[in-house]
Amino acid sequence: GAGVSQTPSNKVTEKGKYVELRCDPISGHTALYWYRQSLGQGPEFLIYFQGTGAADDSGLPNDRFFAVRPEGSVSTLKIQRTERGDSAVYLCASSPGTWSDTIYFGEGSWLTVV
Amino acid sequence: QQQVKQSPQSLIVQKGGIPIINCAYENTAFDYFPWYQQFPGKGPALLIAIRPDVSEKKEGRFTISFNKSAKQFSLHIMDSQPGDSATYFCAAGRGSTLGRLYFGRGTQLTVWP
C-alpha cells in the first residue's frame, strides 16, 4: 500500500492477556517509530528502529512491552500481561531515514483492555 | 514531566478568523519544532516545521512564529476554514533523529462556517 498500515485497527482484550500489534511501513523506509496516544493526549514516544535494530527504546514504559523488526520492514509491538492502563491508540510511523524530518503515521491500533 | 506545554486545550473561531496556538519548551537542546494536524480516526500528519535559526516560517495559510529567547513557538492559521477543524499538536525534537519527538497535549480547533 501507499501508506503505513497497522493491524488490527481495533483490539479488545482481557486484562492479563498477551497482545501483538503489527506495523507495515512505507516500502523503502528504514526508520520505524512506535508511539502511544492516550485519549485527549499527544503521542508519546515508545521506541524506534533504524533497520532491524532498536536504536532507542527509552520510551517503553516497562518490561511488559517489547518490539521487534526482524527483517527491517514489518514491526510487531508485543504487550504481555496487559493492564487496563495500557488502553490507548498505538501509532506506528516510518520515514526514509532518521535524518528525515517527515515521518508518516499510520491510523493506529486502538487497544482496549477490559 | 511534559517537555512541551501547549495551550489552549480547545479553540473555537469563526470562518476567516486567525486561530493562534502556543507552545513552550524548557530543553534548550531541542532544535526542531514541527506542528502536526490530526483528524478523528487518523494518524497525525506533518503540517509545517521550523528550525531555531529563523523566527518565522510560512507555508500557505499556516505560519510558525519562533522566539528562541523565550523558548516559545506558535502556529497561526490565516483565513481559517471549516476544513481546518482538527486537533493540532506541537512537538520538539533534537539532533539527527527527527522522528523521535516530544509532543504537546494538543489543541482541538473548531472553525464555524
mmCIF file of C-alpha atoms in Angstrom:
data_model
loop_
_atom_site.group_PDB
_atom_site.id
_atom_site.type_symbol
_atom_site.label_atom_id
_atom_site.label_comp_id
_atom_site.label_asym_id
_atom_site.label_seq_id
_atom_site.Cartn_x
_atom_site.Cartn_y
_atom_site.Cartn_z
ATOM 1 C CA GLY A 1 0.000 0.000 0.000
ATOM 2 C CA ALA A 2 0.930 3.632 -0.259
ATOM 3 C CA GLY A 3 0.878 4.445 3.433
ATOM 4 C CA VAL A 4 1.780 2.951 6.796
ATOM 5 C CA SER A 5 -0.522 0.050 7.509
ATOM 6 C CA GLN A 6 -1.405 -1.068 11.044
ATOM 7 C CA THR A 7 -3.322 -4.126 12.124
ATOM 8 C CA PRO A 8 -5.583 -4.722 13.871
ATOM 9 C CA SER A 9 -7.330 -1.362 13.763
ATOM 10 C CA ASN A 10 -9.186 -2.276 16.940
ATOM 11 C CA LYS A 11 -8.423 -4.845 19.594
ATOM 12 C CA VAL A 12 -10.331 -5.615 22.787
ATOM 13 C CA THR A 13 -8.552 -7.927 25.200
ATOM 14 C CA GLU A 14 -8.939 -9.065 28.755
ATOM 15 C CA LYS A 15 -6.627 -7.911 31.496
ATOM 16 C CA GLY A 16 -3.641 -10.212 31.753
ATOM 17 C CA LYS A 17 -3.697 -11.365 28.134
ATOM 18 C CA TYR A 18 -0.911 -11.052 25.556
ATOM 19 C CA VAL A 19 -1.335 -8.753 22.562
ATOM 20 C CA GLU A 20 0.583 -8.215 19.314
ATOM 21 C CA LEU A 21 0.182 -5.125 17.151
ATOM 22 C CA ARG A 22 1.607 -5.092 13.643
ATOM 23 C CA CYS A 23 3.028 -2.250 11.569
ATOM 24 C CA ASP A 24 3.807 -2.385 7.858
ATOM 25 C CA PRO A 25 5.845 0.732 6.964
ATOM 26 C CA ILE A 26 6.036 2.511 3.650
ATOM 27 C CA SER A 27 8.173 0.488 1.272
ATOM 28 C CA GLY A 28 11.823 1.502 1.413
ATOM 29 C CA HIS A 29 11.557 3.383 4.701
ATOM 30 C CA THR A 30 14.365 2.337 7.003
ATOM 31 C CA ALA A 31 13.285 4.213 10.128
ATOM 32 C CA LEU A 32 10.246 2.997 12.047
ATOM 33 C CA TYR A 33 8.715 4.530 15.173
ATOM 34 C CA TRP A 34 6.108 3.430 17.710
ATOM 35 C CA TYR A 35 4.114 5.968 19.685
ATOM 36 C CA ARG A 36 1.253 5.601 22.156
ATOM 37 C CA GLN A 37 -1.612 8.103 22.285
ATOM 38 C CA SER A 38 -3.971 8.107 25.244
ATOM 39 C CA LEU A 39 -7.357 9.785 25.000
ATOM 40 C CA GLY A 40 -7.002 13.556 24.893
ATOM 41 C CA GLN A 41 -3.203 13.441 24.898
ATOM 42 C CA GLY A 42 -0.431 13.884 22.395
ATOM 43 C CA PRO A 43 1.514 10.909 21.051
ATOM 44 C CA GLU A 44 4.139 9.582 23.437
ATOM 45 C CA PHE A 45 7.316 8.029 22.035
ATOM 46 C CA LEU A 46 7.924 4.350 22.764
ATOM 47 C CA ILE A 47 10.707 3.016 20.531
ATOM 48 C CA TYR A 48 12.338 3.463 17.166
ATOM 49 C CA PHE A 49 14.194 1.214 14.763
ATOM 50 C CA GLN A 50 16.802 2.037 12.189
ATOM 51 C CA GLY A 51 16.811 -1.087 10.041
ATOM 52 C CA THR A 52 16.465 -4.186 12.192
ATOM 53 C CA GLY A 53 17.887 -2.816 15.403
ATOM 54 C CA ALA A 54 16.105 -0.882 18.124
ATOM 55 C CA ALA A 55 18.104 2.358 18.216
ATOM 56 C CA ASP A 56 16.196 3.892 21.135
ATOM 57 C CA ASP A 57 13.745 2.017 23.356
ATOM 58 C CA SER A 58 13.803 4.525 26.191
ATOM 59 C CA GLY A 59 10.078 5.229 25.877
ATOM 60 C CA LEU A 60 8.905 1.693 26.604
ATOM 61 C CA PRO A 61 7.076 2.026 29.926
ATOM 62 C CA ASN A 62 8.190 -1.290 31.451
ATOM 63 C CA ASP A 63 9.387 -4.782 30.576
ATOM 64 C CA ARG A 64 5.904 -5.930 29.576
ATOM 65 C CA PHE A 65 6.408 -4.016 26.321
ATOM 66 C CA PHE A 66 8.684 -5.306 23.585
ATOM 67 C CA ALA A 67 9.036 -4.625 19.879
ATOM 68 C CA VAL A 68 10.817 -6.373 17.036
ATOM 69 C CA ARG A 69 11.616 -5.713 13.409
ATOM 70 C CA PRO A 70 13.437 -8.885 12.331
ATOM 71 C CA GLU A 71 13.824 -8.179 8.601
ATOM 72 C CA GLY A 72 13.975 -4.403 8.689
ATOM 73 C CA SER A 73 10.465 -3.924 7.357
ATOM 74 C CA VAL A 74 7.391 -5.084 9.302
ATOM 75 C CA SER A 75 7.456 -4.442 13.041
ATOM 76 C CA THR A 76 5.461 -6.007 15.861
ATOM 77 C CA LEU A 77 4.782 -4.396 19.208
ATOM 78 C CA LYS A 78 4.187 -7.006 21.879
ATOM 79 C CA ILE A 79 2.485 -6.379 25.196
ATOM 80 C CA GLN A 80 2.481 -9.050 27.883
ATOM 81 C CA ARG A 81 0.118 -9.288 30.856
ATOM 82 C CA THR A 82 -1.959 -6.373 29.641
ATOM 83 C CA GLU A 83 -3.335 -3.891 32.163
ATOM 84 C CA ARG A 84 -6.282 -1.515 31.879
ATOM 85 C CA GLY A 85 -3.819 1.385 31.808
ATOM 86 C CA ASP A 86 -2.412 0.042 28.530
ATOM 87 C CA SER A 87 -5.633 1.068 26.762
ATOM 88 C CA ALA A 88 -4.658 3.620 24.109
ATOM 89 C CA VAL A 89 -4.102 4.082 20.398
ATOM 90 C CA TYR A 90 -0.751 2.668 19.347
ATOM 91 C CA LEU A 91 0.629 4.619 16.407
ATOM 92 C CA CYS A 92 3.339 3.484 14.059
ATOM 93 C CA ALA A 93 5.271 5.858 11.808
ATOM 94 C CA SER A 94 8.001 5.456 9.239
ATOM 95 C CA SER A 95 10.446 7.673 7.401
ATOM 96 C CA PRO A 96 13.121 7.238 4.725
ATOM 97 C CA GLY A 97 15.780 7.520 7.440
ATOM 98 C CA THR A 98 16.252 9.032 10.887
ATOM 99 C CA TRP A 99 17.588 12.170 9.211
ATOM 100 C CA SER A 100 14.222 12.767 7.534
ATOM 101 C CA ASP A 101 12.030 15.416 9.117
ATOM 102 C CA THR A 102 8.862 13.962 7.631
ATOM 103 C CA ILE A 103 7.528 10.917 9.379
ATOM 104 C CA TYR A 104 4.354 9.280 8.127
ATOM 105 C CA PHE A 105 1.929 7.950 10.702
ATOM 106 C CA GLY A 106 -0.465 5.084 10.261
ATOM 107 C CA GLU A 107 -4.041 5.279 11.511
ATOM 108 C CA GLY A 108 -3.174 3.392 14.659
ATOM 109 C CA SER A 109 -4.320 0.313 16.522
ATOM 110 C CA TRP A 110 -6.913 1.095 19.184
ATOM 111 C CA LEU A 111 -6.288 -1.225 22.138
ATOM 112 C CA THR A 112 -8.887 -1.610 24.872
ATOM 113 C CA VAL A 113 -8.088 -3.734 27.910
ATOM 114 C CA VAL A 114 -11.166 -4.770 29.883
ATOM 115 C CA GLN B 1 7.123 15.734 33.066
ATOM 116 C CA GLN B 2 5.683 17.368 29.977
ATOM 117 C CA GLN B 3 8.615 18.550 27.860
ATOM 118 C CA VAL B 4 6.413 20.655 25.592
ATOM 119 C CA LYS B 5 3.497 22.630 27.011
ATOM 120 C CA GLN B 6 0.668 23.584 24.666
ATOM 121 C CA SER B 7 -2.253 25.970 25.015
ATOM 122 C CA PRO B 8 -5.135 26.420 24.701
ATOM 123 C CA GLN B 9 -6.667 22.975 25.055
ATOM 124 C CA SER B 10 -9.529 23.956 22.762
ATOM 125 C CA LEU B 11 -10.278 26.851 20.440
ATOM 126 C CA ILE B 12 -13.376 27.945 18.551
ATOM 127 C CA VAL B 13 -13.247 30.562 15.796
ATOM 128 C CA GLN B 14 -15.450 31.812 13.004
ATOM 129 C CA LYS B 15 -14.560 31.092 9.404
ATOM 130 C CA GLY B 16 -11.946 33.600 8.268
ATOM 131 C CA GLY B 17 -10.596 34.075 11.785
ATOM 132 C CA ILE B 18 -6.954 33.579 12.787
ATOM 133 C CA PRO B 19 -6.585 30.950 15.490
ATOM 134 C CA ILE B 20 -3.280 31.017 17.367
ATOM 135 C CA ILE B 21 -1.912 28.034 19.262
ATOM 136 C CA ASN B 22 1.037 28.428 21.603
ATOM 137 C CA CYS B 23 3.747 26.091 22.805
ATOM 138 C CA ALA B 24 6.634 26.402 25.243
ATOM 139 C CA TYR B 25 9.610 24.187 25.958
ATOM 140 C CA GLU B 26 12.415 24.047 28.509
ATOM 141 C CA ASN B 27 15.108 21.881 26.962
ATOM 142 C CA THR B 28 17.469 24.134 25.006
ATOM 143 C CA ALA B 29 18.832 21.069 23.193
ATOM 144 C CA PHE B 30 15.680 20.977 21.076
ATOM 145 C CA ASP B 31 16.408 22.206 17.560
ATOM 146 C CA TYR B 32 13.435 21.079 15.522
ATOM 147 C CA PHE B 33 9.843 22.209 16.077
ATOM 148 C CA PRO B 34 7.074 20.684 13.933
ATOM 149 C CA TRP B 35 3.325 21.053 14.035
ATOM 150 C CA TYR B 36 1.062 18.101 13.317
ATOM 151 C CA GLN B 37 -2.606 18.031 12.335
ATOM 152 C CA GLN B 38 -4.821 15.110 13.303
ATOM 153 C CA PHE B 39 -8.355 14.336 12.164
ATOM 154 C CA PRO B 40 -10.552 11.894 14.116
ATOM 155 C CA GLY B 41 -9.591 8.290 13.450
ATOM 156 C CA LYS B 42 -6.446 9.241 11.561
ATOM 157 C CA GLY B 43 -2.797 9.444 12.434
ATOM 158 C CA PRO B 44 -1.096 12.835 12.856
ATOM 159 C CA ALA B 45 0.225 14.440 9.661
ATOM 160 C CA LEU B 46 3.085 16.930 9.448
ATOM 161 C CA LEU B 47 1.804 20.426 8.719
ATOM 162 C CA ILE B 48 4.816 22.711 8.984
ATOM 163 C CA ALA B 49 8.108 22.774 10.882
ATOM 164 C CA ILE B 50 10.776 25.273 11.880
ATOM 165 C CA ARG B 51 14.390 25.294 12.999
ATOM 166 C CA PRO B 52 15.646 27.794 15.608
ATOM 167 C CA ASP B 53 17.796 29.714 13.128
ATOM 168 C CA VAL B 54 14.724 31.539 11.780
ATOM 169 C CA SER B 55 11.998 33.438 13.630
ATOM 170 C CA GLU B 56 9.151 32.777 11.238
ATOM 171 C CA LYS B 57 8.164 30.289 8.559
ATOM 172 C CA LYS B 58 5.122 30.467 6.329
ATOM 173 C CA GLU B 59 3.565 27.763 4.175
ATOM 174 C CA GLY B 60 0.289 28.689 2.565
ATOM 175 C CA ARG B 61 -2.149 29.771 5.282
ATOM 176 C CA PHE B 62 -0.005 28.337 8.095
ATOM 177 C CA THR B 63 2.707 30.339 9.869
ATOM 178 C CA ILE B 64 5.039 29.371 12.689
ATOM 179 C CA SER B 65 6.470 32.133 14.849
ATOM 180 C CA PHE B 66 9.506 31.175 16.910
ATOM 181 C CA ASN B 67 11.004 33.033 19.884
ATOM 182 C CA LYS B 68 14.262 31.352 20.847
ATOM 183 C CA SER B 69 14.986 33.530 23.894
ATOM 184 C CA ALA B 70 11.531 32.903 25.344
ATOM 185 C CA LYS B 71 11.593 29.229 24.298
ATOM 186 C CA GLN B 72 8.187 29.594 22.739
ATOM 187 C CA PHE B 73 6.661 28.969 19.342
ATOM 188 C CA SER B 74 3.197 29.352 17.938
ATOM 189 C CA LEU B 75 1.043 28.355 14.997
ATOM 190 C CA HIS B 76 -1.158 30.884 13.204
ATOM 191 C CA ILE B 77 -3.791 29.790 10.702
ATOM 192 C CA MET B 78 -4.783 32.598 8.351
ATOM 193 C CA ASP B 79 -8.287 32.751 6.850
ATOM 194 C CA SER B 80 -9.340 29.628 8.746
ATOM 195 C CA GLN B 81 -11.843 27.293 7.093
ATOM 196 C CA PRO B 82 -14.244 24.673 8.493
ATOM 197 C CA GLY B 83 -11.977 22.015 6.937
ATOM 198 C CA ASP B 84 -9.218 23.156 9.314
ATOM 199 C CA SER B 85 -11.250 21.790 12.244
ATOM 200 C CA ALA B 86 -8.922 19.184 13.748
ATOM 201 C CA THR B 87 -6.572 18.620 16.649
ATOM 202 C CA TYR B 88 -3.202 20.324 16.358
ATOM 203 C CA PHE B 89 -0.075 19.166 18.145
ATOM 204 C CA CYS B 90 3.190 20.992 18.555
ATOM 205 C CA ALA B 91 6.291 18.917 19.063
ATOM 206 C CA ALA B 92 10.013 19.242 19.596
ATOM 207 C CA GLY B 93 12.955 17.132 18.538
ATOM 208 C CA ARG B 94 16.730 17.263 18.629
ATOM 209 C CA GLY B 95 19.823 16.027 16.923
ATOM 210 C CA SER B 96 19.761 13.796 13.907
ATOM 211 C CA THR B 97 16.753 11.657 14.813
ATOM 212 C CA LEU B 98 13.950 13.933 13.755
ATOM 213 C CA GLY B 99 11.222 11.326 14.181
ATOM 214 C CA ARG B 100 11.893 10.993 17.911
ATOM 215 C CA LEU B 101 9.541 13.733 19.049
ATOM 216 C CA TYR B 102 8.118 15.150 22.256
ATOM 217 C CA PHE B 103 4.514 16.186 21.663
ATOM 218 C CA GLY B 104 2.293 18.718 23.388
ATOM 219 C CA ARG B 105 -1.131 17.648 24.618
ATOM 220 C CA GLY B 106 -2.954 19.065 21.627
ATOM 221 C CA THR B 107 -5.431 21.805 20.789
ATOM 222 C CA GLN B 108 -8.844 20.922 19.440
ATOM 223 C CA LEU B 109 -9.742 23.593 16.880
ATOM 224 C CA THR B 110 -13.293 24.138 15.671
ATOM 225 C CA VAL B 111 -13.938 26.577 12.822
ATOM 226 C CA TRP B 112 -17.584 27.572 12.464
ATOM 227 C CA PRO B 113 -18.881 28.300 8.940
#
